[in-house]
mmCIF file of C-alpha atoms and ligand atoms in Angstrom:
data_model
loop_
_atom_site.group_PDB
_atom_site.id
_atom_site.type_symbol
_atom_site.label_atom_id
_atom_site.label_comp_id
_atom_site.label_asym_id
_atom_site.label_seq_id
_atom_site.Cartn_x
_atom_site.Cartn_y
_atom_site.Cartn_z
ATOM 1 C CA MET U 1 22.873 10.812 13.243
ATOM 2 C CA SER U 2 24.105 7.835 15.241
ATOM 3 C CA GLU U 3 23.720 4.257 14.028
ATOM 4 C CA ARG U 4 20.622 3.602 11.919
ATOM 5 C CA VAL U 5 19.164 0.249 10.933
ATOM 6 C CA TYR U 6 16.762 0.373 8.006
ATOM 7 C CA LEU U 7 14.109 -2.344 8.211
ATOM 8 C CA ASP U 8 11.326 -0.962 6.027
ATOM 9 C CA TYR U 9 12.191 -2.506 2.650
ATOM 10 C CA ALA U 10 8.551 -3.348 1.910
ATOM 11 C CA ALA U 11 7.835 0.401 1.913
ATOM 12 C CA THR U 12 10.858 1.178 -0.205
ATOM 13 C CA ALA U 13 14.382 -0.098 -0.690
ATOM 14 C CA PRO U 14 17.215 2.431 -0.627
ATOM 15 C CA LEU U 15 18.498 3.333 -4.087
ATOM 16 C CA CYS U 16 21.158 0.722 -4.878
ATOM 17 C CA ASP U 17 24.698 1.554 -6.035
ATOM 18 C CA ALA U 18 24.171 0.093 -9.480
ATOM 19 C CA ALA U 19 21.040 2.185 -10.084
ATOM 20 C CA ALA U 20 22.720 5.371 -8.827
ATOM 21 C CA ALA U 21 25.738 4.787 -11.081
ATOM 22 C CA ALA U 22 23.618 3.967 -14.119
ATOM 23 C CA MET U 23 21.485 7.093 -13.637
ATOM 24 C CA ALA U 24 24.364 9.523 -12.957
ATOM 25 C CA PRO U 25 25.107 10.372 -16.616
ATOM 26 C CA PHE U 26 21.410 11.087 -17.191
ATOM 27 C CA MET U 27 21.351 13.625 -14.392
ATOM 28 C CA ALA U 28 24.520 15.578 -15.202
ATOM 29 C CA ALA U 29 23.651 19.166 -16.102
ATOM 30 C CA ASP U 30 26.095 19.505 -18.969
ATOM 31 C CA ALA U 31 26.123 19.080 -22.714
ATOM 32 C CA ALA U 32 27.227 15.478 -22.433
ATOM 33 C CA ALA U 33 24.148 14.535 -20.413
ATOM 34 C CA VAL U 34 22.008 11.982 -22.185
ATOM 35 C CA GLN U 35 18.644 13.123 -20.847
ATOM 36 C CA TYR U 36 16.755 13.913 -24.024
ATOM 37 C CA ASN U 37 13.341 13.086 -25.374
ATOM 38 C CA ALA U 38 13.423 9.445 -26.443
ATOM 39 C CA ASN U 39 10.819 10.226 -29.091
ATOM 40 C CA SER U 40 12.829 12.918 -30.903
ATOM 41 C CA LEU U 41 14.285 11.997 -34.265
ATOM 42 C CA HIS U 42 17.630 13.767 -33.830
ATOM 43 C CA ALA U 43 20.816 12.089 -32.591
ATOM 44 C CA GLU U 44 20.268 13.160 -28.963
ATOM 45 C CA GLY U 45 16.749 11.755 -28.998
ATOM 46 C CA ARG U 46 17.888 8.543 -30.646
ATOM 47 C CA ALA U 47 20.552 8.047 -27.966
ATOM 48 C CA SER U 48 17.884 8.366 -25.265
ATOM 49 C CA PHE U 49 15.626 6.003 -27.188
ATOM 50 C CA THR U 50 18.415 3.420 -27.350
ATOM 51 C CA ALA U 51 18.969 3.681 -23.591
ATOM 52 C CA LEU U 52 15.228 3.305 -22.934
ATOM 53 C CA GLU U 53 14.919 0.261 -25.148
ATOM 54 C CA GLN U 54 18.004 -1.331 -23.630
ATOM 55 C CA ALA U 55 16.398 -0.910 -20.183
ATOM 56 C CA ARG U 56 13.214 -2.524 -21.493
ATOM 57 C CA GLU U 57 15.218 -5.445 -22.949
ATOM 58 C CA ILE U 58 16.942 -6.036 -19.612
ATOM 59 C CA ALA U 59 13.611 -5.978 -17.781
ATOM 60 C CA ALA U 60 12.103 -8.379 -20.327
ATOM 61 C CA ARG U 61 14.985 -10.840 -19.977
ATOM 62 C CA ILE U 62 14.791 -10.797 -16.169
ATOM 63 C CA LEU U 63 10.983 -11.039 -15.998
ATOM 64 C CA GLY U 64 10.822 -13.787 -18.615
ATOM 65 C CA THR U 65 8.829 -11.885 -21.180
ATOM 66 C CA ARG U 66 9.240 -9.962 -24.420
ATOM 67 C CA ALA U 67 10.213 -6.293 -24.505
ATOM 68 C CA HIS U 68 7.115 -5.249 -26.439
ATOM 69 C CA GLU U 69 4.928 -6.602 -23.618
ATOM 70 C CA LEU U 70 6.388 -4.158 -21.072
ATOM 71 C CA TYR U 71 5.290 -0.520 -20.744
ATOM 72 C CA PHE U 72 6.921 2.050 -18.489
ATOM 73 C CA THR U 73 4.558 3.848 -16.095
ATOM 74 C CA SER U 74 4.942 6.199 -13.128
ATOM 75 C CA GLY U 75 4.731 3.298 -10.664
ATOM 76 C CA ALA U 76 2.644 0.337 -9.640
ATOM 77 C CA THR U 77 -0.192 2.610 -8.472
ATOM 78 C CA GLU U 78 -0.629 3.770 -12.046
ATOM 79 C CA SER U 79 -0.217 0.259 -13.486
ATOM 80 C CA ASN U 80 -2.862 -1.108 -11.098
ATOM 81 C CA ASN U 81 -5.301 1.756 -11.710
ATOM 82 C CA ALA U 82 -4.800 1.491 -15.472
ATOM 83 C CA VAL U 83 -5.790 -2.182 -15.539
ATOM 84 C CA LEU U 84 -9.000 -1.622 -13.580
ATOM 85 C CA PHE U 85 -10.043 1.500 -15.484
ATOM 86 C CA SER U 86 -9.273 -0.214 -18.791
ATOM 87 C CA CYS U 87 -11.715 -2.971 -17.918
ATOM 88 C CA VAL U 88 -14.481 -0.382 -17.481
ATOM 89 C CA ALA U 89 -13.504 1.595 -20.586
ATOM 90 C CA ARG U 90 -13.648 -1.561 -22.716
ATOM 91 C CA ARG U 91 -17.178 -2.180 -21.541
ATOM 92 C CA LEU U 92 -18.181 1.406 -22.336
ATOM 93 C CA GLN U 93 -16.534 1.174 -25.769
ATOM 94 C CA LYS U 94 -18.682 -1.839 -26.531
ATOM 95 C CA SER U 95 -21.748 0.207 -25.459
ATOM 96 C CA GLN U 96 -22.666 -2.484 -22.968
ATOM 97 C CA SER U 97 -25.025 -0.958 -20.475
ATOM 98 C CA THR U 98 -24.307 -3.189 -17.470
ATOM 99 C CA PRO U 99 -21.162 -2.336 -15.539
ATOM 100 C CA PRO U 100 -18.420 -4.992 -15.687
ATOM 101 C CA HIS U 101 -17.955 -7.405 -12.807
ATOM 102 C CA ILE U 102 -14.484 -7.469 -11.263
ATOM 103 C CA VAL U 103 -13.262 -10.095 -8.807
ATOM 104 C CA THR U 104 -10.493 -9.030 -6.469
ATOM 105 C CA THR U 105 -9.644 -9.504 -2.789
ATOM 106 C CA SER U 106 -10.235 -7.526 0.363
ATOM 107 C CA ILE U 107 -6.480 -7.451 1.092
ATOM 108 C CA GLU U 108 -5.175 -5.856 -2.092
ATOM 109 C CA HIS U 109 -2.948 -2.819 -1.906
ATOM 110 C CA ASP U 110 -4.954 0.429 -1.931
ATOM 111 C CA ALA U 111 -3.893 1.048 -5.529
ATOM 112 C CA ILE U 112 -6.296 -1.760 -6.463
ATOM 113 C CA PHE U 113 -8.704 -1.625 -3.531
ATOM 114 C CA GLN U 114 -9.434 2.118 -3.690
ATOM 115 C CA ALA U 115 -9.575 2.092 -7.491
ATOM 116 C CA ALA U 116 -12.166 -0.699 -7.334
ATOM 117 C CA GLN U 117 -14.135 1.186 -4.690
ATOM 118 C CA GLN U 118 -14.079 4.346 -6.775
ATOM 119 C CA LEU U 119 -15.368 2.527 -9.850
ATOM 120 C CA GLU U 120 -18.099 0.981 -7.726
ATOM 121 C CA SER U 121 -19.103 4.298 -6.176
ATOM 122 C CA LEU U 122 -19.350 5.848 -9.658
ATOM 123 C CA GLY U 123 -21.579 2.975 -10.717
ATOM 124 C CA LEU U 124 -19.000 1.919 -13.312
ATOM 125 C CA ALA U 125 -18.236 -1.562 -11.947
ATOM 126 C CA ARG U 126 -19.572 -4.267 -9.700
ATOM 127 C CA VAL U 127 -16.829 -5.666 -7.514
ATOM 128 C CA THR U 128 -16.579 -8.814 -5.421
ATOM 129 C CA TYR U 129 -13.902 -8.638 -2.731
ATOM 130 C CA VAL U 130 -12.872 -12.166 -1.764
ATOM 131 C CA LYS U 131 -11.757 -12.536 1.855
ATOM 132 C CA PRO U 132 -8.459 -14.275 2.703
ATOM 133 C CA LEU U 133 -7.974 -17.185 5.065
ATOM 134 C CA ALA U 134 -6.695 -16.347 8.554
ATOM 135 C CA SER U 135 -3.245 -17.280 7.226
ATOM 136 C CA GLY U 136 -3.431 -14.312 4.843
ATOM 137 C CA HIS U 137 -3.692 -16.506 1.734
ATOM 138 C CA VAL U 138 -6.392 -16.232 -0.881
ATOM 139 C CA GLU U 139 -7.937 -19.565 -1.808
ATOM 140 C CA PRO U 140 -8.134 -20.162 -5.569
ATOM 141 C CA ASP U 141 -11.493 -21.915 -5.054
ATOM 142 C CA ALA U 142 -12.885 -18.825 -3.336
ATOM 143 C CA ILE U 143 -11.866 -16.745 -6.353
ATOM 144 C CA ALA U 144 -13.487 -19.291 -8.674
ATOM 145 C CA ALA U 145 -16.692 -19.191 -6.632
ATOM 146 C CA ALA U 146 -16.830 -15.408 -6.971
ATOM 147 C CA MET U 147 -16.606 -15.473 -10.786
ATOM 148 C CA SER U 148 -19.773 -15.165 -12.807
ATOM 149 C CA ASP U 149 -20.678 -15.101 -16.491
ATOM 150 C CA ASP U 150 -20.246 -11.343 -16.661
ATOM 151 C CA THR U 151 -16.891 -11.201 -14.833
ATOM 152 C CA THR U 152 -14.384 -9.434 -17.062
ATOM 153 C CA LEU U 153 -11.368 -9.212 -14.781
ATOM 154 C CA VAL U 154 -9.811 -11.051 -11.854
ATOM 155 C CA SER U 155 -7.085 -9.167 -9.984
ATOM 156 C CA VAL U 156 -5.177 -10.863 -7.159
ATOM 157 C CA MET U 157 -1.833 -9.783 -5.738
ATOM 158 C CA ALA U 158 1.080 -12.247 -5.837
ATOM 159 C CA VAL U 159 2.480 -11.333 -2.403
ATOM 160 C CA ASN U 160 0.715 -9.266 0.235
ATOM 161 C CA ASN U 161 2.671 -6.182 1.305
ATOM 162 C CA GLU U 162 1.740 -6.476 4.996
ATOM 163 C CA THR U 163 1.783 -10.198 5.744
ATOM 164 C CA SER U 164 3.969 -11.414 2.818
ATOM 165 C CA ALA U 165 1.517 -14.283 2.179
ATOM 166 C CA VAL U 166 2.267 -15.731 -1.262
ATOM 167 C CA ASN U 167 -0.816 -16.450 -3.350
ATOM 168 C CA ASP U 168 -1.118 -19.287 -5.845
ATOM 169 C CA ILE U 169 -1.183 -17.018 -8.867
ATOM 170 C CA ALA U 170 -0.751 -19.919 -11.300
ATOM 171 C CA ALA U 171 -3.868 -21.702 -9.988
ATOM 172 C CA ILE U 172 -5.939 -18.493 -9.840
ATOM 173 C CA GLY U 173 -4.891 -17.513 -13.371
ATOM 174 C CA GLU U 174 -5.829 -20.970 -14.707
ATOM 175 C CA LEU U 175 -9.261 -20.729 -13.111
ATOM 176 C CA ALA U 176 -9.841 -17.276 -14.614
ATOM 177 C CA HIS U 177 -8.723 -18.438 -18.055
ATOM 178 C CA GLU U 178 -11.000 -21.495 -17.928
ATOM 179 C CA ARG U 179 -13.864 -18.991 -17.811
ATOM 180 C CA GLY U 180 -12.317 -16.742 -20.468
ATOM 181 C CA ILE U 181 -11.644 -13.992 -17.906
ATOM 182 C CA LEU U 182 -8.582 -11.722 -17.953
ATOM 183 C CA PHE U 183 -6.222 -12.133 -15.040
ATOM 184 C CA HIS U 184 -4.116 -9.335 -13.533
ATOM 185 C CA SER U 185 -1.671 -9.619 -10.655
ATOM 186 C CA ASP U 186 0.041 -6.939 -8.581
ATOM 187 C CA MET U 187 3.540 -8.436 -8.431
ATOM 188 C CA VAL U 188 5.269 -5.560 -6.638
ATOM 189 C CA GLN U 189 6.248 -7.523 -3.521
ATOM 190 C CA LEU U 190 7.080 -10.714 -5.407
ATOM 191 C CA LEU U 191 9.762 -9.163 -7.574
ATOM 192 C CA GLY U 192 13.192 -10.192 -6.349
ATOM 193 C CA LYS U 193 11.782 -12.356 -3.556
ATOM 194 C CA ALA U 194 10.932 -15.452 -5.590
ATOM 195 C CA PRO U 195 11.829 -16.614 -9.097
ATOM 196 C CA LEU U 196 9.463 -15.232 -11.723
ATOM 197 C CA ASN U 197 8.940 -16.157 -15.347
ATOM 198 C CA LEU U 198 5.966 -14.323 -16.808
ATOM 199 C CA ALA U 199 5.924 -16.437 -19.965
ATOM 200 C CA GLN U 200 5.176 -19.513 -17.857
ATOM 201 C CA LEU U 201 2.323 -17.975 -15.876
ATOM 202 C CA PRO U 202 -1.350 -17.696 -16.882
ATOM 203 C CA VAL U 203 -1.230 -13.931 -16.338
ATOM 204 C CA ASP U 204 -2.485 -11.332 -18.842
ATOM 205 C CA ALA U 205 -1.390 -8.222 -16.973
ATOM 206 C CA ALA U 206 0.952 -7.483 -14.071
ATOM 207 C CA SER U 207 2.236 -4.453 -12.163
ATOM 208 C CA PHE U 208 5.754 -3.742 -10.930
ATOM 209 C CA SER U 209 7.482 -0.913 -9.085
ATOM 210 C CA ALA U 210 11.157 0.063 -9.354
ATOM 211 C CA HIS U 211 11.628 1.481 -5.867
ATOM 212 C CA LYS U 212 10.849 -1.761 -4.048
ATOM 213 C CA ILE U 213 14.017 -3.348 -5.415
ATOM 214 C CA GLY U 214 16.543 -0.518 -5.168
ATOM 215 C CA GLY U 215 15.487 1.412 -8.268
ATOM 216 C CA PRO U 216 14.200 5.009 -8.287
ATOM 217 C CA LYS U 217 10.784 6.138 -7.062
ATOM 218 C CA GLY U 218 8.197 7.083 -9.650
ATOM 219 C CA LEU U 219 8.902 4.356 -12.165
ATOM 220 C CA GLY U 220 6.864 1.246 -12.723
ATOM 221 C CA LEU U 221 6.055 -1.318 -15.325
ATOM 222 C CA LEU U 222 2.828 -2.570 -16.733
ATOM 223 C CA TYR U 223 3.093 -6.019 -18.284
ATOM 224 C CA LEU U 224 0.457 -6.713 -20.891
ATOM 225 C CA LYS U 225 0.690 -10.068 -22.574
ATOM 226 C CA ALA U 226 0.592 -9.635 -26.361
ATOM 227 C CA GLY U 227 -3.023 -9.537 -27.539
ATOM 228 C CA THR U 228 -4.484 -8.471 -24.186
ATOM 229 C CA PRO U 229 -7.233 -5.914 -24.841
ATOM 230 C CA PHE U 230 -6.432 -2.599 -23.176
ATOM 231 C CA VAL U 231 -7.788 0.937 -23.195
ATOM 232 C CA PRO U 232 -5.150 3.418 -21.967
ATOM 233 C CA LEU U 233 -5.672 5.493 -18.855
ATOM 234 C CA LEU U 234 -3.300 8.218 -20.045
ATOM 235 C CA VAL U 235 -3.661 9.459 -23.597
ATOM 236 C CA GLY U 236 -1.726 12.167 -25.389
ATOM 237 C CA GLY U 237 1.467 11.814 -27.371
ATOM 238 C CA GLY U 238 1.031 8.099 -27.945
ATOM 239 C CA GLN U 239 4.305 7.063 -26.321
ATOM 240 C CA GLU U 240 4.781 3.426 -25.242
ATOM 241 C CA HIS U 241 2.917 2.314 -28.368
ATOM 242 C CA GLY U 242 -0.101 4.313 -27.276
ATOM 243 C CA ILE U 243 -0.522 2.258 -24.107
ATOM 244 C CA ARG U 244 0.818 5.006 -21.840
ATOM 245 C CA SER U 245 1.258 8.514 -23.166
ATOM 246 C CA GLY U 246 3.747 10.917 -21.621
ATOM 247 C CA THR U 247 7.444 11.533 -22.254
ATOM 248 C CA GLN U 248 9.275 8.594 -20.769
ATOM 249 C CA ASN U 249 11.608 8.955 -17.788
ATOM 250 C CA VAL U 250 14.651 7.406 -19.448
ATOM 251 C CA CYS U 251 16.886 8.038 -16.450
ATOM 252 C CA ALA U 252 14.568 6.142 -14.087
ATOM 253 C CA ALA U 253 14.064 3.316 -16.566
ATOM 254 C CA VAL U 254 17.826 2.870 -16.811
ATOM 255 C CA GLY U 255 18.074 2.910 -12.998
ATOM 256 C CA PHE U 256 15.359 0.281 -12.723
ATOM 257 C CA ALA U 257 17.141 -1.959 -15.216
ATOM 258 C CA ALA U 258 20.371 -1.652 -13.219
ATOM 259 C CA ALA U 259 18.534 -2.513 -9.976
ATOM 260 C CA LEU U 260 16.928 -5.504 -11.671
ATOM 261 C CA GLU U 261 20.351 -6.743 -12.730
ATOM 262 C CA GLN U 262 21.814 -6.194 -9.256
ATOM 263 C CA TYR U 263 18.967 -7.502 -7.104
ATOM 264 C CA VAL U 264 16.862 -9.778 -9.214
ATOM 265 C CA GLY U 265 19.185 -11.307 -11.774
ATOM 266 C CA THR U 266 18.582 -14.989 -12.441
ATOM 267 C CA ALA U 267 16.323 -17.491 -10.670
ATOM 268 C CA GLU U 268 19.433 -18.967 -8.989
ATOM 269 C CA ASP U 269 20.474 -15.519 -7.696
ATOM 270 C CA ILE U 270 17.011 -14.966 -6.214
ATOM 271 C CA GLU U 271 16.917 -18.387 -4.613
ATOM 272 C CA GLU U 272 20.297 -17.780 -2.986
ATOM 273 C CA GLN U 273 19.231 -14.338 -1.738
ATOM 274 C CA ALA U 274 15.898 -15.729 -0.502
ATOM 275 C CA VAL U 275 17.605 -18.431 1.571
ATOM 276 C CA GLN U 276 19.648 -15.786 3.354
ATOM 277 C CA MET U 277 16.657 -13.471 3.914
ATOM 278 C CA ARG U 278 14.409 -16.326 5.058
ATOM 279 C CA GLU U 279 16.939 -17.242 7.737
ATOM 280 C CA LEU U 280 16.917 -13.659 9.045
ATOM 281 C CA ARG U 281 13.104 -13.504 8.825
ATOM 282 C CA ASP U 282 12.758 -16.712 10.851
ATOM 283 C CA THR U 283 15.281 -15.593 13.455
ATOM 284 C CA LEU U 284 13.439 -12.311 13.809
ATOM 285 C CA TYR U 285 10.067 -14.032 14.205
ATOM 286 C CA GLU U 286 11.480 -16.368 16.851
ATOM 287 C CA ARG U 287 13.170 -13.634 18.814
ATOM 288 C CA LEU U 288 10.212 -11.247 18.744
ATOM 289 C CA CYS U 289 7.631 -13.915 19.535
ATOM 290 C CA ALA U 290 9.665 -15.036 22.557
ATOM 291 C CA PHE U 291 8.288 -11.919 24.314
ATOM 292 C CA PRO U 292 4.954 -12.757 25.979
ATOM 293 C CA ALA U 293 3.366 -9.543 24.617
ATOM 294 C CA VAL U 294 4.122 -10.489 21.014
ATOM 295 C CA ARG U 295 2.273 -12.809 18.666
ATOM 296 C CA PRO U 296 2.861 -13.412 14.985
ATOM 297 C CA THR U 297 0.188 -11.942 12.722
ATOM 298 C CA VAL U 298 0.354 -14.968 10.428
ATOM 299 C CA PRO U 299 1.539 -18.546 11.094
ATOM 300 C CA CYS U 300 4.839 -18.294 9.235
ATOM 301 C CA GLU U 301 6.826 -21.418 10.098
ATOM 302 C CA ARG U 302 10.597 -21.701 9.877
ATOM 303 C CA GLY U 303 11.727 -22.068 6.272
ATOM 304 C CA SER U 304 8.224 -21.519 4.930
ATOM 305 C CA SER U 305 7.917 -20.386 1.328
ATOM 306 C CA ALA U 306 4.193 -19.778 1.793
ATOM 307 C CA TYR U 307 5.389 -16.333 2.892
ATOM 308 C CA ALA U 308 7.876 -14.150 1.043
ATOM 309 C CA PRO U 309 11.246 -13.921 2.789
ATOM 310 C CA HIS U 310 11.336 -10.193 3.496
ATOM 311 C CA ILE U 311 8.465 -9.394 5.890
ATOM 312 C CA VAL U 312 7.905 -10.068 9.576
ATOM 313 C CA ASN U 313 4.552 -8.910 10.918
ATOM 314 C CA VAL U 314 3.661 -9.153 14.600
ATOM 315 C CA CYS U 315 1.030 -7.743 16.944
ATOM 316 C CA VAL U 316 2.173 -6.398 20.288
ATOM 317 C CA THR U 317 -0.279 -6.247 23.185
ATOM 318 C CA GLY U 318 -0.478 -3.006 25.122
ATOM 319 C CA VAL U 319 1.505 -0.730 22.791
ATOM 320 C CA GLU U 320 0.178 1.060 19.739
ATOM 321 C CA SER U 321 1.941 0.914 16.381
ATOM 322 C CA GLU U 322 2.670 4.646 16.296
ATOM 323 C CA THR U 323 4.264 4.569 19.731
ATOM 324 C CA MET U 324 6.450 1.630 18.780
ATOM 325 C CA ILE U 325 7.512 3.166 15.470
ATOM 326 C CA LEU U 326 8.484 6.448 17.114
ATOM 327 C CA GLN U 327 10.298 4.800 20.024
ATOM 328 C CA LEU U 328 12.166 2.473 17.691
ATOM 329 C CA ASP U 329 12.986 5.418 15.431
ATOM 330 C CA ILE U 330 14.563 7.263 18.359
ATOM 331 C CA ALA U 331 16.559 4.097 19.042
ATOM 332 C CA GLY U 332 17.816 4.133 15.427
ATOM 333 C CA CYS U 333 15.477 1.650 13.750
ATOM 334 C CA ALA U 334 13.210 2.409 10.787
ATOM 335 C CA VAL U 335 10.196 0.095 10.726
ATOM 336 C CA SER U 336 6.496 0.477 9.964
ATOM 337 C CA GLY U 337 3.104 -0.364 11.401
ATOM 338 C CA GLY U 338 1.486 -1.673 8.272
ATOM 339 C CA SER U 339 1.781 -0.442 4.748
ATOM 340 C CA ALA U 340 3.623 2.869 4.427
ATOM 341 C CA CYS U 341 0.685 4.363 2.530
ATOM 342 C CA SER U 342 -1.604 3.972 5.513
ATOM 343 C CA SER U 343 0.963 4.789 8.158
ATOM 344 C CA HIS U 344 -0.431 8.286 8.676
ATOM 345 C CA SER U 345 -3.872 6.917 9.387
ATOM 346 C CA LEU U 346 -5.093 6.220 12.883
ATOM 347 C CA GLU U 347 -7.218 3.323 11.697
ATOM 348 C CA PRO U 348 -5.923 -0.203 12.169
ATOM 349 C CA SER U 349 -4.801 -2.018 9.040
ATOM 350 C CA ARG U 350 -7.667 -3.184 6.798
ATOM 351 C CA VAL U 351 -5.589 -6.228 5.863
ATOM 352 C CA LEU U 352 -5.178 -7.345 9.472
ATOM 353 C CA LEU U 353 -8.873 -6.856 10.206
ATOM 354 C CA GLU U 354 -9.676 -8.964 7.143
ATOM 355 C CA LEU U 355 -7.574 -11.798 8.589
ATOM 356 C CA GLY U 356 -9.975 -11.822 11.521
ATOM 357 C CA ILE U 357 -7.664 -10.006 13.931
ATOM 358 C CA ASP U 358 -9.623 -7.819 16.364
ATOM 359 C CA ARG U 359 -9.225 -4.033 16.273
ATOM 360 C CA ASP U 360 -7.411 -3.719 19.608
ATOM 361 C CA THR U 361 -4.820 -6.287 18.581
ATOM 362 C CA ALA U 362 -4.469 -4.764 15.110
ATOM 363 C CA PHE U 363 -3.671 -1.375 16.686
ATOM 364 C CA GLY U 364 -0.434 -2.961 17.939
ATOM 365 C CA SER U 365 0.851 -4.233 14.607
ATOM 366 C CA LEU U 366 4.456 -3.886 13.590
ATOM 367 C CA ARG U 367 5.927 -4.671 10.176
ATOM 368 C CA VAL U 368 9.656 -5.240 9.950
ATOM 369 C CA SER U 369 10.927 -5.804 6.441
ATOM 370 C CA ILE U 370 14.399 -6.757 5.370
ATOM 371 C CA GLY U 371 16.430 -6.475 2.194
ATOM 372 C CA PRO U 372 19.379 -8.202 0.586
ATOM 373 C CA GLU U 373 21.794 -5.990 2.554
ATOM 374 C CA THR U 374 20.257 -6.671 5.975
ATOM 375 C CA SER U 375 22.759 -8.410 8.265
ATOM 376 C CA ARG U 376 22.502 -10.461 11.418
ATOM 377 C CA ALA U 377 24.034 -7.503 13.266
ATOM 378 C CA ASP U 378 21.103 -5.356 12.087
ATOM 379 C CA ILE U 379 18.675 -7.927 13.485
ATOM 380 C CA ASP U 380 20.571 -8.030 16.802
ATOM 381 C CA TYR U 381 20.514 -4.245 17.013
ATOM 382 C CA PHE U 382 16.791 -4.139 16.289
ATOM 383 C CA CYS U 383 15.941 -6.879 18.801
ATOM 384 C CA LYS U 384 17.791 -5.022 21.533
ATOM 385 C CA ALA U 385 15.950 -1.764 20.651
ATOM 386 C CA PHE U 386 12.656 -3.658 20.613
ATOM 387 C CA GLU U 387 13.321 -5.161 24.038
ATOM 388 C CA ASP U 388 14.160 -1.716 25.467
ATOM 389 C CA MET U 389 11.035 -0.275 23.879
ATOM 390 C CA LEU U 390 8.851 -2.978 25.429
ATOM 391 C CA ARG U 391 10.436 -2.414 28.817
ATOM 392 C CA VAL U 392 9.672 1.327 28.676
ATOM 393 C CA ALA U 393 6.149 0.674 27.419
ATOM 394 C CA SER U 394 5.395 -1.723 30.254
ATOM 395 C CA GLY U 395 6.661 0.876 32.742
ATOM 396 C CA GLU U 396 9.490 -1.298 34.027
HETATM 397 N N1 PLP E 1 1.279 -2.645 -4.802
HETATM 398 C C1 PLP E 1 1.948 -3.091 -3.736
HETATM 399 C C2 PLP E 1 1.743 -4.506 -3.297
HETATM 400 C C3 PLP E 1 2.806 -2.261 -3.029
HETATM 401 O O1 PLP E 1 3.464 -2.718 -1.965
HETATM 402 C C4 PLP E 1 2.974 -0.923 -3.474
HETATM 403 C C5 PLP E 1 3.832 0.018 -2.719
HETATM 404 O O2 PLP E 1 3.513 0.455 -1.652
HETATM 405 C C6 PLP E 1 2.261 -0.500 -4.603
HETATM 406 C C7 PLP E 1 1.419 -1.385 -5.245
HETATM 407 C C8 PLP E 1 2.377 0.918 -5.128
HETATM 408 O O3 PLP E 1 3.600 1.068 -5.808
HETATM 409 P P1 PLP E 1 4.140 2.522 -6.223
HETATM 410 O O4 PLP E 1 4.741 3.119 -5.002
HETATM 411 O O5 PLP E 1 5.151 2.237 -7.305
HETATM 412 O O6 PLP E 1 3.004 3.289 -6.764
#
């Protein structure tokens, strides 16, 4: 294949070198391989257990929490689902007849949104979906207004995966706690894009995914602050202190820890990386929006930290997302139309519609997302491909 420029980091980041190297010994098919059951008592099992716990310690140090507050899952979809279903199970355990009330937003990732809808359709929860502002942000006061005496959980994402709007998680968490309500945040798109210290945030539960930061697919974390009530979604062998049964994927956990060390590191490392990515994001916005057919989906100003540094989202008049993605793919660029999960759907993005963007405009949305390895040359290459694509689309 000729030159390729990968600009779909919000969907997934390529496996990073450090993760690949750390996982290699766990994948070797020989006697020296260290892929054993971390729960076995023999020496092989103990070696795997040590590797798993070291990975957890690294994650705890980088996320600013304690190792025993982190549980390995199969990904953020599972972590998100588990938090919502736990809230219902707790209610059932207490034999309370009224379904719990959950406050969330209408722009959450489907792993929260669909789970909430499913619980509602089964009559197991009442859900209030708070709408965002046109800027893509969720107002803490709007969340507060949606809370009632029987609200048991508030779940609001830290960074939106389509617009990159950064929500004021600290303010929302405080408001939930003032009412004695548990607060969960989907932090998948925040990780590695802004400094994070869980111990300093009023958050009881949070979800993370390894593959968004250069770790392997199929590995996530569920953060549960010590003392947070929780009823497990997966039961069985009682692994992960009974919070998440199932033999742990030690190899993936080790890969995630390596990716965290390479791409997240310290607050200073993230700040430095964010400055570089923000500059590329702003350049990309300026260059794309210089075309008359293009408008930004959200008002992301130069240097703004109200939006995470890795996503550029625009709407293009007169060309549909699918057409753009395929044309740009032929030209060597990998981008997306919205979230990857919905990219096979012919419906416009729910998130964009919730911002008040009309359907026709939303059909022309394009999400370009960058990573720590993205260079100015990649942006130049993409802009040229985009210009050619627009020219073809307008029949020039
Ligand atoms: N939450 C957000 C904000 C995401 O962007 C994603 C990934 O698409 C997920 C949850 C789901 O993560 P995973 O792929 O680990 O299940």
